[in-house]
Amino acid sequence: MLRTHTCGELTEDNIGQTVILCGWVAARRDHGKLIFIDIRDRYGFTQVVITPKPYPAAYETAKQLKCEDVVRITGEVNVRPAKTENPKIPTGLVELFTHNLEILNSSKDLPFQIEDTIEVSEEIKLLHRYLDLRRSTMLEKFIIRDKLNYKFREFLNRERFLEVETPFLTKSTPEGARDFLVPSRINPGMFYALPQSPQLFKQILMVSGFDRYYQIARCFRDEDLRRDRQPEFTQLDIEASFVSEEDLFKLVEEMFRFVFKEALGIDLTIPFTRISYQEAMATHQSDKPDIGQGQYRFLWVCDFPLFEYNEEEGRWNSAHHPFTAPKEEDIALLGKDMKNIRSRAYDLVLNGVEIASGSIRIHSRDLQQKIFSSIGLTAEEAQQKFAHLLRAFEYGAPPHGGLAVGLDRLYSIITGCESIREVIAFPKTQKGICPLTEAPSGVGQRQLDELNLSIKEKPEK
Ligand code: ASP
């Protein structure tokens, strides 16, 4: 056994016990014949005391210790002398009197200190992300993230949603961005696309009768990185059959109320405020105004236009995605008054930031085909891209709808972070680079040959 307790665990109840702790040296205070170290792990800190007698070997080792060395300490739990207690930490009434001290691994001098606030460039922090993540302010974000994910899952499982994993290697599902492409070695000249979202798979699961689906899903979009965008990000992706907008709003409101209460101890008022897109634009000149009620201001924005005009290409595009249903009463305007066709799409806005979007979907093959042609896809192109969806719609597709919550964005609001990069364990920089691994990187000729690929022109370094 390497350790008997964690560094956040010992209290007065353990006084007199011999225990073993493992962790990192967070601080070392050398008072000559008395050395103190604070030893840290994920669970907290424990103060350790080392004296030359009666264990001189431990004392000799302690003299050489450096911050962030990994140690294993066997000792006896003692009460701290009066006036030296630290009521701020759970282990603050006790200390460990060392019998044996082993250095399990030593650390080089640090590029930055493991402290709550540090003044270091993001490049350096990401290069040494393992050190950055040792800081308790960073760790806390991932503990909250884990708890929130867990509570979302708990709620959805209770509501009989099935978590289903959909493929990463797939065919492109355009959601307005470029795809990341993956060449297929065994199908030379062919490419998979990494999913921009599980959109079509979740709809196809509804055709399969799965009824209620969710997934904490990774999505990939090859966009020019604006301030708060990452090429890969995480969505809580939800789809349900035989539902109206009202059913989904109620479900999502109850989900947020449950999760905020259970994970954060916060009472949310539901139902959330609702506003139409038209009203939001007319009154607030924004489709994500910061209105609503409480510290956390949730707002549904509904009735988005189905199409938006693409000046450059001189044609109409889907405003959300082409699988969104038009409002029943506006279907007659197709091809006639495209601008005024309202969709059954909605966004959920939190404190003026869009955190979720979704829609009631089209489930009729004919209507889907009409929407494709309205956005300039010929029947042939639609067939080539979406044959699998159109075919599925011919075999009893139920009415369905759903949405996706952008978890990174939501978690950065909850933890008060300026950037989603702080709630992603291994994010990319704004240039799409991972300083830790140095991805993206070139590949060898052999790999290119195997994939039947050649690089047109060497890009300048
Ligand atoms: N797939 C959509 C998105 O990623 C969300 C949805 O319509 O469910 O934005």
CSV table of C-alpha atoms and ligand atoms in Angstrom, one decimal:
chain,number,residue,atom,x,y,z
A,1,MET,CA,0.0,0.0,0.0
A,2,LEU,CA,1.5,3.3,-1.0
A,3,ARG,CA,-0.7,5.5,1.2
A,4,THR,CA,-3.2,5.1,4.0
A,5,HIS,CA,-4.8,8.5,3.8
A,6,THR,CA,-5.1,11.5,1.4
A,7,CYS,CA,-3.6,14.9,2.2
A,8,GLY,CA,-7.0,16.4,2.9
A,9,GLU,CA,-8.3,13.9,5.3
A,10,LEU,CA,-6.5,13.8,8.7
A,11,THR,CA,-8.4,15.4,11.6
A,12,GLU,CA,-8.3,15.2,15.4
A,13,ASP,CA,-9.9,11.8,15.2
A,14,ASN,CA,-6.6,10.5,13.8
A,15,ILE,CA,-4.4,11.7,16.6
A,16,GLY,CA,-2.0,9.0,17.7
A,17,GLN,CA,-2.3,7.0,14.5
A,18,THR,CA,0.6,6.0,12.3
A,19,VAL,CA,-0.3,6.9,8.7
A,20,ILE,CA,1.3,7.2,5.3
A,21,LEU,CA,0.7,10.1,3.0
A,22,CYS,CA,1.8,10.7,-0.6
A,23,GLY,CA,1.9,14.0,-2.4
A,24,TRP,CA,3.7,17.0,-3.8
A,25,VAL,CA,5.9,19.3,-1.7
A,26,ALA,CA,3.9,22.5,-1.8
A,27,ALA,CA,6.1,24.5,0.6
A,28,ARG,CA,9.1,23.9,2.8
A,29,ARG,CA,10.1,26.0,5.8
A,30,ASP,CA,13.5,25.3,7.2
A,31,HIS,CA,14.0,26.4,10.8
A,32,GLY,CA,17.3,24.6,11.3
A,33,LYS,CA,16.6,21.7,13.7
A,34,LEU,CA,12.9,21.8,12.6
A,35,ILE,CA,11.7,21.5,9.1
A,36,PHE,CA,8.1,22.0,8.1
A,37,ILE,CA,6.7,20.9,4.8
A,38,ASP,CA,3.2,21.3,3.4
A,39,ILE,CA,2.3,18.2,1.4
A,40,ARG,CA,-0.4,18.5,-1.2
A,41,ASP,CA,-2.6,16.2,-3.3
A,42,ARG,CA,-6.0,16.7,-5.0
A,43,TYR,CA,-7.8,16.5,-1.7
A,44,GLY,CA,-5.9,19.1,0.3
A,45,PHE,CA,-2.8,19.9,2.3
A,46,THR,CA,-1.2,18.4,5.4
A,47,GLN,CA,1.5,20.0,7.5
A,48,VAL,CA,4.4,17.7,8.1
A,49,VAL,CA,7.1,18.1,10.8
A,50,ILE,CA,10.7,16.7,10.5
A,51,THR,CA,13.4,16.8,13.2
A,52,PRO,CA,16.9,15.3,13.4
A,53,LYS,CA,15.9,13.1,16.3
A,54,PRO,CA,14.9,10.3,16.6
A,55,TYR,CA,14.7,9.8,12.8
A,56,PRO,CA,17.9,11.4,11.3
A,57,ALA,CA,17.6,9.8,7.9
A,58,ALA,CA,14.2,11.5,7.3
A,59,TYR,CA,15.7,14.8,8.4
A,60,GLU,CA,18.7,14.4,6.0
A,61,THR,CA,16.3,13.7,3.1
A,62,ALA,CA,14.0,16.7,4.1
A,63,LYS,CA,17.0,19.0,3.9
A,64,GLN,CA,17.2,18.3,0.1
A,65,LEU,CA,13.5,18.6,-0.7
A,66,LYS,CA,12.4,21.0,-3.4
A,67,CYS,CA,8.9,22.3,-4.2
A,68,GLU,CA,6.9,19.8,-6.3
A,69,ASP,CA,9.1,16.8,-5.4
A,70,VAL,CA,6.8,13.8,-5.0
A,71,VAL,CA,7.2,12.3,-1.5
A,72,ARG,CA,5.9,9.4,0.6
A,73,ILE,CA,5.8,10.1,4.3
A,74,THR,CA,5.2,7.7,7.2
A,75,GLY,CA,4.5,9.3,10.6
A,76,GLU,CA,2.4,9.9,13.6
A,77,VAL,CA,-0.6,12.3,13.7
A,78,ASN,CA,-0.1,14.9,16.4
A,79,VAL,CA,-2.2,17.8,17.6
A,80,ARG,CA,-0.7,21.1,16.5
A,81,PRO,CA,0.7,23.2,19.3
A,82,ALA,CA,-1.6,25.9,20.6
A,83,LYS,CA,-1.8,29.1,18.4
A,84,THR,CA,-0.2,27.3,15.4
A,85,GLU,CA,-3.6,25.8,14.2
A,86,ASN,CA,-4.9,26.8,10.7
A,87,PRO,CA,-8.7,26.8,10.9
A,88,LYS,CA,-8.9,27.6,7.2
A,89,ILE,CA,-8.1,24.1,6.1
A,90,PRO,CA,-9.8,20.8,7.2
A,91,THR,CA,-6.5,19.3,8.4
A,92,GLY,CA,-5.5,22.5,10.2
A,93,LEU,CA,-5.7,21.2,13.7
A,94,VAL,CA,-3.1,18.4,13.2
A,95,GLU,CA,0.3,17.7,11.8
A,96,LEU,CA,2.3,14.7,10.8
A,97,PHE,CA,5.5,13.9,12.8
A,98,THR,CA,7.8,12.2,10.3
A,99,HIS,CA,9.4,8.8,10.9
A,100,ASN,CA,10.2,8.0,7.3
A,101,LEU,CA,10.5,10.2,4.2
A,102,GLU,CA,11.0,8.9,0.7
A,103,ILE,CA,11.4,11.0,-2.4
A,104,LEU,CA,9.3,9.1,-5.0
A,105,ASN,CA,10.3,11.5,-7.8
A,106,SER,CA,12.0,14.9,-7.9
A,107,SER,CA,11.0,18.0,-9.8
A,108,LYS,CA,13.1,20.4,-11.8
A,109,ASP,CA,13.0,24.1,-11.0
A,110,LEU,CA,9.5,25.3,-11.9
A,111,PRO,CA,8.7,27.6,-14.9
A,112,PHE,CA,6.1,29.2,-12.6
A,113,GLN,CA,4.9,28.8,-9.1
A,114,ILE,CA,1.9,26.7,-8.2
A,115,GLU,CA,-0.1,29.6,-6.8
A,116,ASP,CA,-3.7,30.8,-7.2
A,117,THR,CA,-2.8,33.8,-9.2
A,118,ILE,CA,0.2,33.7,-11.5
A,119,GLU,CA,1.4,36.2,-14.1
A,120,VAL,CA,2.5,33.9,-16.9
A,121,SER,CA,1.7,33.9,-20.6
A,122,GLU,CA,-0.9,31.5,-21.8
A,123,GLU,CA,1.6,29.7,-24.1
A,124,ILE,CA,3.8,28.8,-21.1
A,125,LYS,CA,0.8,27.8,-19.0
A,126,LEU,CA,-0.4,25.5,-21.7
A,127,LEU,CA,3.0,24.2,-22.5
A,128,HIS,CA,3.2,23.1,-18.8
A,129,ARG,CA,-0.5,22.4,-18.5
A,130,TYR,CA,0.2,19.6,-15.9
A,131,LEU,CA,1.6,22.3,-13.6
A,132,ASP,CA,-1.1,24.8,-14.4
A,133,LEU,CA,-3.7,22.1,-13.5
A,134,ARG,CA,-2.0,21.5,-10.1
A,135,ARG,CA,-3.2,24.9,-9.0
A,136,SER,CA,-6.2,24.6,-6.8
A,137,THR,CA,-8.1,27.3,-8.6
A,138,MET,CA,-7.8,25.2,-11.8
A,139,LEU,CA,-8.6,21.9,-10.1
A,140,GLU,CA,-11.8,23.4,-8.6
A,141,LYS,CA,-13.1,24.1,-12.1
A,142,PHE,CA,-12.8,20.5,-13.1
A,143,ILE,CA,-14.4,19.3,-9.9
A,144,ILE,CA,-17.4,21.5,-10.6
A,145,ARG,CA,-17.4,20.4,-14.2
A,146,ASP,CA,-17.5,16.8,-13.2
A,147,LYS,CA,-20.3,17.4,-10.7
A,148,LEU,CA,-22.4,19.3,-13.2
A,149,ASN,CA,-21.9,16.6,-15.9
A,150,TYR,CA,-22.8,14.0,-13.3
A,151,LYS,CA,-26.0,15.8,-12.3
A,152,PHE,CA,-27.1,16.4,-15.9
A,153,ARG,CA,-26.7,12.6,-16.5
A,154,GLU,CA,-28.5,11.8,-13.3
A,155,PHE,CA,-31.5,14.0,-14.3
A,156,LEU,CA,-31.7,12.7,-17.8
A,157,ASN,CA,-31.3,9.0,-16.8
A,158,ARG,CA,-34.1,9.6,-14.3
A,159,GLU,CA,-36.2,11.0,-17.1
A,160,ARG,CA,-35.5,7.8,-19.1
A,161,PHE,CA,-33.1,9.3,-21.6
A,162,LEU,CA,-30.6,6.8,-23.1
A,163,GLU,CA,-27.0,7.9,-23.4
A,164,VAL,CA,-25.8,6.7,-26.8
A,165,GLU,CA,-22.4,7.3,-28.3
A,166,THR,CA,-22.4,8.3,-32.0
A,167,PRO,CA,-19.4,8.0,-34.3
A,168,PHE,CA,-16.5,10.4,-34.6
A,169,LEU,CA,-15.6,9.1,-38.0
A,170,THR,CA,-18.5,10.0,-40.1
A,171,LYS,CA,-19.8,11.9,-43.1
A,172,SER,CA,-20.0,15.6,-43.0
A,173,THR,CA,-23.1,17.2,-41.4
A,174,PRO,CA,-22.9,20.8,-42.3
A,175,GLU,CA,-23.9,23.1,-39.4
A,176,GLY,CA,-22.4,26.2,-40.9
A,177,ALA,CA,-18.7,25.5,-40.4
A,178,ARG,CA,-15.9,23.6,-42.2
A,179,ASP,CA,-15.4,20.0,-41.4
A,180,PHE,CA,-12.2,18.5,-40.1
A,181,LEU,CA,-11.3,15.7,-42.5
A,182,VAL,CA,-9.7,12.4,-41.8
A,183,PRO,CA,-8.3,10.4,-44.8
A,184,SER,CA,-9.3,6.8,-45.0
A,185,ARG,CA,-6.3,4.5,-45.6
A,186,ILE,CA,-8.3,1.5,-46.7
A,187,ASN,CA,-10.5,3.6,-49.0
A,188,PRO,CA,-7.8,5.6,-50.9
A,189,GLY,CA,-9.0,9.1,-51.8
A,190,MET,CA,-11.9,9.0,-49.4
A,191,PHE,CA,-12.4,11.0,-46.2
A,192,TYR,CA,-14.3,10.8,-43.1
A,193,ALA,CA,-15.4,14.0,-41.4
A,194,LEU,CA,-15.3,14.6,-37.7
A,195,PRO,CA,-18.8,15.5,-36.5
A,196,GLN,CA,-19.8,19.1,-36.2
A,197,SER,CA,-22.5,17.7,-34.0
A,198,PRO,CA,-24.3,14.3,-33.7
A,199,GLN,CA,-27.4,15.9,-35.3
A,200,LEU,CA,-28.3,13.3,-37.9
A,201,PHE,CA,-27.4,10.4,-35.8
A,202,LYS,CA,-29.7,11.6,-33.0
A,203,GLN,CA,-32.5,12.1,-35.4
A,204,ILE,CA,-31.9,8.6,-36.8
A,205,LEU,CA,-32.1,7.2,-33.3
A,206,MET,CA,-35.6,8.8,-33.1
A,207,VAL,CA,-36.5,6.9,-36.2
A,208,SER,CA,-35.2,3.8,-34.4
A,209,GLY,CA,-37.7,4.4,-31.7
A,210,PHE,CA,-35.1,5.2,-29.0
A,211,ASP,CA,-37.6,7.9,-27.9
A,212,ARG,CA,-35.2,9.9,-25.7
A,213,TYR,CA,-31.5,10.3,-26.3
A,214,TYR,CA,-28.7,12.3,-24.8
A,215,GLN,CA,-25.0,12.4,-25.0
A,216,ILE,CA,-22.2,14.5,-23.6
A,217,ALA,CA,-20.7,14.8,-27.1
A,218,ARG,CA,-17.5,16.2,-28.5
A,219,CYS,CA,-18.1,18.3,-31.6
A,220,PHE,CA,-15.5,19.5,-34.1
A,221,ARG,CA,-15.7,22.7,-36.2
A,222,ASP,CA,-12.9,24.0,-38.3
A,223,GLU,CA,-13.6,27.7,-37.9
A,224,ASP,CA,-11.4,30.7,-37.7
A,225,LEU,CA,-11.0,30.9,-34.0
A,226,ARG,CA,-12.8,33.9,-32.6
A,227,ARG,CA,-12.3,34.9,-29.0
A,228,ASP,CA,-14.3,32.2,-27.3
A,229,ARG,CA,-14.2,29.3,-29.8
A,230,GLN,CA,-12.4,26.1,-29.7
A,231,PRO,CA,-12.0,23.7,-32.7
A,232,GLU,CA,-13.3,20.9,-30.4
A,233,PHE,CA,-15.9,21.5,-27.7
A,234,THR,CA,-18.5,19.6,-25.7
A,235,GLN,CA,-22.2,19.7,-26.0
A,236,LEU,CA,-25.0,18.1,-23.9
A,237,ASP,CA,-26.9,16.8,-26.9
A,238,ILE,CA,-30.6,15.9,-26.4
A,239,GLU,CA,-33.3,14.6,-28.7
A,240,ALA,CA,-36.8,13.3,-27.9
A,241,SER,CA,-39.8,12.0,-29.9
A,242,PHE,CA,-43.4,13.0,-29.8
A,243,VAL,CA,-42.6,16.4,-28.2
A,244,SER,CA,-43.6,20.0,-28.8
A,245,GLU,CA,-41.6,23.1,-28.0
A,246,GLU,CA,-43.5,23.3,-24.7
A,247,ASP,CA,-42.5,19.8,-23.7
A,248,LEU,CA,-38.8,20.5,-24.4
A,249,PHE,CA,-38.8,23.9,-22.6
A,250,LYS,CA,-40.3,22.3,-19.5
A,251,LEU,CA,-37.8,19.4,-19.6
A,252,VAL,CA,-34.9,21.8,-20.0
A,253,GLU,CA,-36.1,24.2,-17.3
A,254,GLU,CA,-36.5,21.3,-14.8
A,255,MET,CA,-33.1,19.9,-15.8
A,256,PHE,CA,-31.4,23.2,-15.1
A,257,ARG,CA,-33.3,23.7,-11.9
A,258,PHE,CA,-32.3,20.2,-10.7
A,259,VAL,CA,-28.7,20.6,-11.7
A,260,PHE,CA,-28.2,24.1,-10.3
A,261,LYS,CA,-29.8,23.0,-7.0
A,262,GLU,CA,-27.9,19.8,-6.6
A,263,ALA,CA,-24.5,20.8,-7.9
A,264,LEU,CA,-24.4,24.4,-6.9
A,265,GLY,CA,-27.0,24.8,-4.2
A,266,ILE,CA,-28.7,27.6,-6.3
A,267,ASP,CA,-32.5,27.9,-6.6
A,268,LEU,CA,-33.6,28.8,-10.1
A,269,THR,CA,-37.0,30.3,-10.8
A,270,ILE,CA,-38.8,28.5,-13.6
A,271,PRO,CA,-40.4,28.9,-16.1
A,272,PHE,CA,-37.7,30.9,-17.8
A,273,THR,CA,-38.7,34.2,-19.5
A,274,ARG,CA,-39.6,33.8,-23.2
A,275,ILE,CA,-39.3,36.2,-26.0
A,276,SER,CA,-39.7,35.9,-29.8
A,277,TYR,CA,-36.8,36.6,-32.1
A,278,GLN,CA,-38.8,39.4,-33.7
A,279,GLU,CA,-39.5,41.0,-30.3
A,280,ALA,CA,-35.9,40.6,-29.1
A,281,MET,CA,-34.6,42.4,-32.2
A,282,ALA,CA,-37.2,45.1,-32.1
A,283,THR,CA,-36.8,45.8,-28.4
A,284,HIS,CA,-33.2,44.9,-27.6
A,285,GLN,CA,-31.5,44.9,-31.1
A,286,SER,CA,-30.1,41.6,-30.1
A,287,ASP,CA,-31.1,37.9,-30.5
A,288,LYS,CA,-29.5,37.2,-27.1
A,289,PRO,CA,-30.4,40.1,-24.9
A,290,ASP,CA,-29.5,40.0,-21.2
A,291,ILE,CA,-32.9,40.0,-19.7
A,292,GLY,CA,-34.8,37.7,-17.5
A,293,GLN,CA,-34.8,37.3,-13.7
A,294,GLY,CA,-32.3,36.4,-10.9
A,295,GLN,CA,-28.1,36.5,-10.4
A,296,TYR,CA,-28.4,33.7,-13.4
A,297,ARG,CA,-30.8,35.2,-16.1
A,298,PHE,CA,-32.1,32.5,-18.4
A,299,LEU,CA,-34.1,33.4,-21.4
A,300,TRP,CA,-35.7,31.5,-24.3
A,301,VAL,CA,-35.6,33.2,-27.7
A,302,CYS,CA,-38.0,31.5,-30.1
A,303,ASP,CA,-39.4,31.8,-33.6
A,304,PHE,CA,-36.1,32.4,-35.3
A,305,PRO,CA,-36.3,33.0,-39.1
A,306,LEU,CA,-35.9,29.7,-41.0
A,307,PHE,CA,-33.6,31.2,-43.6
A,308,GLU,CA,-31.0,34.0,-43.9
A,309,TYR,CA,-29.8,35.5,-47.1
A,310,ASN,CA,-26.3,34.9,-48.1
A,311,GLU,CA,-25.3,38.0,-50.1
A,312,GLU,CA,-22.0,36.6,-51.3
A,313,GLU,CA,-23.5,33.5,-52.8
A,314,GLY,CA,-26.8,35.1,-53.7
A,315,ARG,CA,-28.9,32.5,-52.1
A,316,TRP,CA,-30.8,31.6,-49.0
A,317,ASN,CA,-29.1,29.5,-46.2
A,318,SER,CA,-30.7,27.8,-43.3
A,319,ALA,CA,-30.4,30.1,-40.3
A,320,HIS,CA,-30.0,27.2,-37.8
A,321,HIS,CA,-29.5,24.0,-39.8
A,322,PRO,CA,-31.5,22.5,-42.7
A,323,PHE,CA,-33.2,19.9,-40.4
A,324,THR,CA,-35.2,22.6,-38.5
A,325,ALA,CA,-39.0,22.6,-39.1
A,326,PRO,CA,-40.7,25.7,-40.4
A,327,LYS,CA,-43.8,26.9,-38.5
A,328,GLU,CA,-46.8,25.0,-39.9
A,329,GLU,CA,-48.6,28.2,-40.9
A,330,ASP,CA,-45.5,29.6,-42.7
A,331,ILE,CA,-44.9,26.5,-44.9
A,332,ALA,CA,-47.0,28.1,-47.7
A,333,LEU,CA,-44.5,30.9,-48.0
A,334,LEU,CA,-41.7,28.5,-49.2
A,335,GLY,CA,-40.2,29.8,-52.4
A,336,LYS,CA,-42.4,33.0,-52.2
A,337,ASP,CA,-41.5,35.0,-49.1
A,338,MET,CA,-38.5,33.3,-47.7
A,339,LYS,CA,-37.5,36.1,-45.4
A,340,ASN,CA,-40.7,35.9,-43.4
A,341,ILE,CA,-40.8,32.1,-42.8
A,342,ARG,CA,-40.4,31.5,-39.1
A,343,SER,CA,-38.8,28.4,-37.8
A,344,ARG,CA,-39.5,26.2,-34.8
A,345,ALA,CA,-36.0,26.9,-33.6
A,346,TYR,CA,-35.1,28.3,-30.1
A,347,ASP,CA,-32.1,29.4,-28.3
A,348,LEU,CA,-31.5,29.4,-24.5
A,349,VAL,CA,-29.6,32.5,-23.5
A,350,LEU,CA,-27.9,32.9,-20.1
A,351,ASN,CA,-26.8,36.4,-19.0
A,352,GLY,CA,-26.7,37.5,-22.6
A,353,VAL,CA,-24.8,34.5,-23.8
A,354,GLU,CA,-26.3,31.8,-26.1
A,355,ILE,CA,-25.8,28.5,-24.2
A,356,ALA,CA,-28.1,26.2,-26.1
A,357,SER,CA,-29.9,26.0,-29.3
A,358,GLY,CA,-32.3,23.5,-30.9
A,359,SER,CA,-35.5,23.0,-32.8
A,360,ILE,CA,-38.4,20.8,-33.6
A,361,ARG,CA,-37.2,18.9,-36.7
A,362,ILE,CA,-38.6,18.1,-40.0
A,363,HIS,CA,-39.7,14.4,-40.1
A,364,SER,CA,-41.3,14.2,-43.6
A,365,ARG,CA,-39.1,13.3,-46.5
A,366,ASP,CA,-41.0,15.6,-48.9
A,367,LEU,CA,-40.7,18.7,-46.7
A,368,GLN,CA,-37.0,17.9,-46.0
A,369,GLN,CA,-36.4,17.6,-49.8
A,370,LYS,CA,-38.2,21.0,-50.3
A,371,ILE,CA,-36.0,22.7,-47.7
A,372,PHE,CA,-32.9,21.3,-49.3
A,373,SER,CA,-33.9,22.7,-52.7
A,374,SER,CA,-34.8,26.1,-51.1
A,375,ILE,CA,-31.2,26.4,-50.0
A,376,GLY,CA,-30.0,25.6,-53.4
A,377,LEU,CA,-29.2,21.9,-53.1
A,378,THR,CA,-30.2,19.9,-56.2
A,379,ALA,CA,-32.0,16.6,-55.6
A,380,GLU,CA,-28.8,14.9,-56.6
A,381,GLU,CA,-26.6,16.9,-54.1
A,382,ALA,CA,-29.2,16.3,-51.4
A,383,GLN,CA,-29.1,12.6,-52.2
A,384,GLN,CA,-25.3,12.5,-52.2
A,385,LYS,CA,-25.0,14.2,-48.8
A,386,PHE,CA,-28.1,13.1,-47.0
A,387,ALA,CA,-29.4,9.9,-48.6
A,388,HIS,CA,-29.2,8.2,-45.1
A,389,LEU,CA,-31.5,10.7,-43.5
A,390,LEU,CA,-33.9,10.8,-46.4
A,391,ARG,CA,-34.1,7.0,-46.6
A,392,ALA,CA,-34.7,6.8,-42.8
A,393,PHE,CA,-37.6,9.2,-43.2
A,394,GLU,CA,-39.3,6.8,-45.5
A,395,TYR,CA,-39.6,4.2,-42.8
A,396,GLY,CA,-41.8,5.7,-40.1
A,397,ALA,CA,-40.0,8.8,-38.7
A,398,PRO,CA,-41.8,10.1,-35.6
A,399,PRO,CA,-42.2,13.9,-34.9
A,400,HIS,CA,-39.1,14.8,-32.9
A,401,GLY,CA,-37.1,17.7,-31.6
A,402,GLY,CA,-34.2,18.6,-29.3
A,403,LEU,CA,-31.4,20.9,-28.5
A,404,ALA,CA,-27.7,21.0,-27.6
A,405,VAL,CA,-26.3,22.9,-24.6
A,406,GLY,CA,-22.7,24.2,-25.0
A,407,LEU,CA,-21.2,22.9,-21.8
A,408,ASP,CA,-17.8,24.7,-22.0
A,409,ARG,CA,-19.5,28.0,-22.4
A,410,LEU,CA,-22.0,27.2,-19.6
A,411,TYR,CA,-19.3,26.1,-17.3
A,412,SER,CA,-17.2,29.1,-17.9
A,413,ILE,CA,-20.1,31.3,-16.9
A,414,ILE,CA,-20.7,29.3,-13.8
A,415,THR,CA,-17.1,29.4,-12.7
A,416,GLY,CA,-16.7,33.0,-13.6
A,417,CYS,CA,-13.9,32.4,-16.2
A,418,GLU,CA,-13.2,34.8,-19.0
A,419,SER,CA,-12.5,32.1,-21.5
A,420,ILE,CA,-13.8,28.6,-22.2
A,421,ARG,CA,-10.1,27.6,-22.4
A,422,GLU,CA,-10.0,27.6,-18.6
A,423,VAL,CA,-12.7,24.9,-18.3
A,424,ILE,CA,-11.2,22.6,-20.9
A,425,ALA,CA,-8.4,20.5,-19.6
A,426,PHE,CA,-6.2,20.6,-22.7
A,427,PRO,CA,-7.4,23.5,-24.9
A,428,LYS,CA,-5.9,24.9,-28.1
A,429,THR,CA,-4.7,28.5,-28.4
A,430,GLN,CA,-6.4,31.0,-30.6
A,431,LYS,CA,-4.3,29.8,-33.5
A,432,GLY,CA,-5.6,26.3,-33.0
A,433,ILE,CA,-2.3,25.0,-31.6
A,434,CYS,CA,-1.9,22.8,-28.6
A,435,PRO,CA,1.4,24.0,-27.0
A,436,LEU,CA,1.6,20.9,-24.8
A,437,THR,CA,1.7,18.3,-27.7
A,438,GLU,CA,2.7,20.8,-30.4
A,439,ALA,CA,-0.3,19.6,-32.5
A,440,PRO,CA,-1.0,20.1,-35.4
A,441,SER,CA,2.3,18.7,-36.7
A,442,GLY,CA,3.7,17.5,-40.0
A,443,VAL,CA,3.7,13.8,-40.8
A,444,GLY,CA,6.3,11.6,-42.4
A,445,GLN,CA,6.4,10.6,-46.0
A,446,ARG,CA,5.5,7.0,-45.1
A,447,GLN,CA,2.3,8.0,-43.5
A,448,LEU,CA,1.4,10.2,-46.5
A,449,ASP,CA,2.2,7.3,-48.9
A,450,GLU,CA,0.0,4.9,-46.9
A,451,LEU,CA,-2.8,7.4,-47.2
A,452,ASN,CA,-2.2,8.0,-50.8
A,453,LEU,CA,-1.7,11.7,-50.1
A,454,SER,CA,0.7,14.3,-51.3
A,455,ILE,CA,1.3,17.8,-50.0
A,456,LYS,CA,0.8,20.3,-52.8
A,457,GLU,CA,3.2,22.9,-51.6
A,458,LYS,CA,5.2,23.0,-48.5
A,459,PRO,CA,3.6,25.8,-46.4
A,460,GLU,CA,6.1,28.4,-45.2
A,461,LYS,CA,7.1,27.8,-41.6
B,1,ASP,N1,-27.0,20.3,-33.6
B,1,ASP,C1,-27.3,21.7,-33.2
B,1,ASP,C2,-26.1,22.4,-32.8
B,1,ASP,O1,-25.0,21.8,-32.6
B,1,ASP,C3,-28.2,21.7,-31.9
B,1,ASP,C4,-29.5,21.1,-32.2
B,1,ASP,O2,-30.2,21.5,-33.1
B,1,ASP,O3,-29.9,20.2,-31.4
B,1,ASP,O4,-26.1,23.6,-32.7
